[in-house]
């Protein structure tokens, strides 16, 4: 029962003195005490009744309330028979510790309140226990015999009136009863779950999102794909599924919690079945990867790819293109059980990469059925097939000319390029994964360009690995880089040491910044615009709404202050890099 119900019962003579925001707390029992430290008799959830005999002066209230709050009691009810009005110091201490405080009218005996609470709590437990035991029996005998987690979730809805969803660690819905869970809501719940798991809080975890409360239960992967005897939560936190139930489980009896734990065990069996179905794809990826890394002949690699193509793209009539994606999860030293270097993150990175590569917009069977992911050491490597794209050349242009022109593609053309794009892969999963990585983990990911044959696969693997290293040089917990970034100065900048970066930018830009502070001359802004306009005086003057002579004066001042000549390519390049690194 809730504290609010006690306040709404006139016969109990309770008057609220503080803690109105906490009235939805659950009352699991009642205890009367005048001990200064009753903690040994408290288990949490009690309504504590006291006649205040423990209080000798105002200094006694704070430690008494601190003990009750630490024990997790639901609320405190103080009798007015002994002292009349409840002391202000007790009211203040309860407000400080967010403990609801009631005054008990002197005409009401504590026995009356005790009898009422015991009767209500006992009645609820008896009725709920009988119902849960019966439903538990039905659930355990109607588990998913090939029907998937939906069978269990449907029973939760019909028998217990509980809406529930199975979510991946990124928040993608794997199964659900009734209306699907919106993507942003699933990501938010997954983030809550991962953050709570990293702090070591006991499940189920409580999450309030958009005014609705959810209970989050971990679904431990205990099957053949599980990390054996995980010593550290970081080995599995990014790969475990979760069960999200639209309910507040804080007031559930043990029997109902046991029921939901049984549900998670049933779903874990389904997780094991799905992992077993991925065994063939994982083995194909491992075989191709070993051939590529061993420098096998292209004909031998091509033969393995011909075997893989029908498994990953059934019914495809032509040989696909392939992309390689490399991911790695790294942990820094922390107070966890295992040292960072001892954490088996390879299998977790493999499961996580399989999840990241699923297109959340695709309905029906997982699009992960088209993805083969292997892991070697701490690195996960995905072999992703793409249907071959045949484009007709433009009039007057042969196929070689069309291909040659692709090197100059701009951002719009890149967006139209078929296949996987690094930033898009992480767009919907960045928030929950950042919560799971907390302050000691990093996920970095690199994506290769598409290749058309076995000869290009070795280069694609190295390209994806180089891209991942570029991502690793960036700040942030979840970072990705694509193949197009390997042909740009962007590749070089992250590897410049911080002290060199600071010295370089200070030598070139500090004189301009100092001058701007003193004279409000906007030299930095002028320099950026001048370089942006490729040194064109007319275009730059138009952009800045200046006369060309004024622009020439400012550029002359920049050259005078820095000793550089903006008509020289080398000096333009130095200024460009300094602005990018600043």
Coordinates of C-alpha atoms in Angstrom, one line a residue, residues 136 391 413 460 538:
X136 CA 4.0 -18.3 -12.8
X391 CA 25.1 2.7 -62.9
X413 CA 27.8 12.8 -53.2
X460 CA 39.4 -2.8 -47.2
X538 CA 36.1 40.6 -54.2

